[in-house]
Coordinates of C-alpha atoms in Angstrom, one line a residue:
X64 CA 46.2 -29.9 218.7
X65 CA 46.7 -33.5 219.6
X66 CA 45.6 -36.7 217.9
X67 CA 43.2 -37.2 220.8
X68 CA 41.3 -34.1 219.8
X69 CA 40.4 -35.2 216.3
X70 CA 39.8 -38.9 215.9
X71 CA 41.9 -40.4 213.1
X72 CA 44.1 -37.4 212.6
X73 CA 47.7 -36.9 213.8
X74 CA 49.7 -33.7 213.2
X75 CA 53.4 -33.7 212.9
X76 CA 55.3 -30.5 213.6
X77 CA 58.6 -29.7 211.9
X78 CA 60.6 -27.0 213.5
X79 CA 61.8 -24.4 211.0
X80 CA 62.3 -21.3 213.1
X81 CA 66.1 -21.5 212.9
X82 CA 66.1 -21.2 209.1
X83 CA 67.3 -17.8 207.9
X84 CA 65.2 -15.8 205.5
X85 CA 66.1 -16.8 201.9
X86 CA 69.0 -14.7 200.7
X87 CA 71.4 -15.8 197.9
X88 CA 74.2 -13.9 199.6
X89 CA 74.1 -16.6 202.3
X90 CA 75.2 -19.3 199.8
X91 CA 79.0 -19.6 199.9
X92 CA 80.9 -21.9 197.5
X93 CA 77.7 -23.8 196.7
X94 CA 76.9 -24.4 200.4
X95 CA 74.0 -23.1 202.4
X96 CA 74.0 -21.9 206.0
X97 CA 74.3 -24.8 208.6
X98 CA 70.6 -24.3 209.6
X99 CA 69.5 -24.9 206.0
X100 CA 71.9 -27.8 205.5
X101 CA 70.5 -29.4 208.7
X102 CA 66.9 -29.0 207.5
X103 CA 67.9 -31.4 204.7
X104 CA 66.1 -31.3 202.4
X105 CA 64.6 -27.8 202.4
X106 CA 60.8 -27.7 201.8
X107 CA 61.0 -26.6 198.2
X108 CA 63.6 -29.3 197.5
X109 CA 61.4 -31.8 199.3
X110 CA 58.4 -30.8 197.2
X111 CA 60.5 -31.1 194.0
X112 CA 62.0 -34.4 194.9
X113 CA 58.6 -35.7 196.0
X114 CA 57.1 -34.8 192.6
X115 CA 59.6 -37.0 190.7
X116 CA 58.1 -40.4 189.6
X117 CA 56.5 -41.8 191.5
X118 CA 54.9 -38.5 192.6
X119 CA 54.4 -39.0 196.4
X120 CA 52.1 -35.9 196.5
X121 CA 49.7 -37.1 193.9
X122 CA 46.2 -37.6 195.2
X123 CA 47.0 -36.3 198.7
X124 CA 44.9 -33.7 200.5
X125 CA 46.4 -30.7 202.2
X126 CA 45.7 -27.5 204.1
X127 CA 47.8 -24.4 204.2
X128 CA 48.3 -22.1 207.2
X129 CA 50.6 -19.3 208.0
X130 CA 51.6 -17.4 211.1
X131 CA 53.3 -14.3 209.7
X132 CA 52.5 -11.3 207.6
X133 CA 52.6 -12.1 203.9
X134 CA 51.2 -15.6 204.5
X135 CA 48.4 -15.1 202.1
X136 CA 50.7 -14.7 199.2
X137 CA 52.8 -17.6 200.3
X138 CA 49.7 -19.8 200.6
X139 CA 48.5 -18.8 197.2
X140 CA 51.8 -19.7 195.7
X141 CA 51.8 -23.1 197.5
X142 CA 48.4 -23.8 196.0
X143 CA 49.7 -23.0 192.6
X144 CA 52.6 -25.5 193.1
X145 CA 50.0 -27.9 194.4
X146 CA 48.3 -28.0 191.0
X147 CA 51.5 -29.3 189.4
X148 CA 52.0 -31.8 192.3
X149 CA 48.4 -33.1 192.0
X150 CA 48.0 -32.0 195.7
X151 CA 44.4 -31.1 196.7
X152 CA 44.0 -28.2 199.1
X153 CA 40.8 -27.5 201.1
X154 CA 39.2 -24.2 200.1
X155 CA 37.7 -23.2 203.4
X156 CA 38.3 -22.2 206.0
X157 CA 41.4 -20.2 205.2
X158 CA 43.9 -19.7 208.1
X159 CA 46.1 -16.7 208.3
X160 CA 47.5 -15.5 211.6
X161 CA 49.8 -12.6 212.4
X162 CA 51.4 -14.2 215.4
X163 CA 53.2 -11.1 216.4
X164 CA 50.1 -8.9 216.6
X165 CA 48.6 -8.6 220.1
X166 CA 47.1 -10.3 221.9
X167 CA 49.8 -12.9 222.3
X168 CA 49.1 -16.2 220.6
X169 CA 51.9 -18.4 222.0
X170 CA 53.4 -18.9 225.4
X171 CA 57.2 -18.8 226.1
X172 CA 57.4 -22.5 225.1
X173 CA 55.9 -21.9 221.7
X174 CA 52.5 -23.5 222.6
X175 CA 49.4 -22.0 221.1
X176 CA 47.4 -20.5 223.9
X177 CA 45.0 -18.0 222.3
X178 CA 41.6 -19.7 222.4
X179 CA 40.1 -18.0 219.4
X180 CA 43.1 -19.0 217.3
X181 CA 42.9 -22.6 218.6
X182 CA 39.2 -22.7 217.6
X183 CA 40.0 -21.5 214.1
X184 CA 42.9 -24.0 213.8
X185 CA 40.6 -26.9 214.9
X186 CA 38.0 -25.8 212.4
X187 CA 40.5 -26.0 209.6
X188 CA 41.8 -29.4 210.7
X189 CA 38.3 -30.8 210.9
X190 CA 37.6 -29.4 207.5
X191 CA 40.8 -31.1 206.2
X192 CA 39.8 -34.4 207.9
X193 CA 36.3 -34.3 206.3
X194 CA 37.7 -33.3 202.9
X195 CA 40.2 -36.2 203.1
X196 CA 37.5 -38.8 203.9
X197 CA 35.3 -37.4 201.1
X198 CA 38.1 -37.3 198.6
X199 CA 39.0 -40.9 199.3
X200 CA 35.3 -42.0 199.2
X201 CA 35.2 -42.8 202.9
X202 CA 32.2 -40.7 203.8

């Protein structure tokens, strides 16, 4: 997706593929693996810090998507955290993708190339856009 495709919306991608799966054994002498240190701060930490006064998440709209198996559980947990953060998620459409199940969804450069998935993603982003405008009384 690009900002030209949905007027008034820009998507920022944060690369996290180098992060190892969470494993307390990887913490050594109070330090995390270099990939995690470089991510500074990790997402959970960012959520926690952002919730401190003044809560930067309060009153914001959000959408959750996942590209791996188990994503439904992760999204459900993120929505639970969102209640505490006063973060408002769209309800529909839900977006779950098993990126490793054929047919291929991404090319060798990591670009989304599967047209049906692109359509579903665009539908979700349009829903988020509409919800955000409605939430802030702009439509």
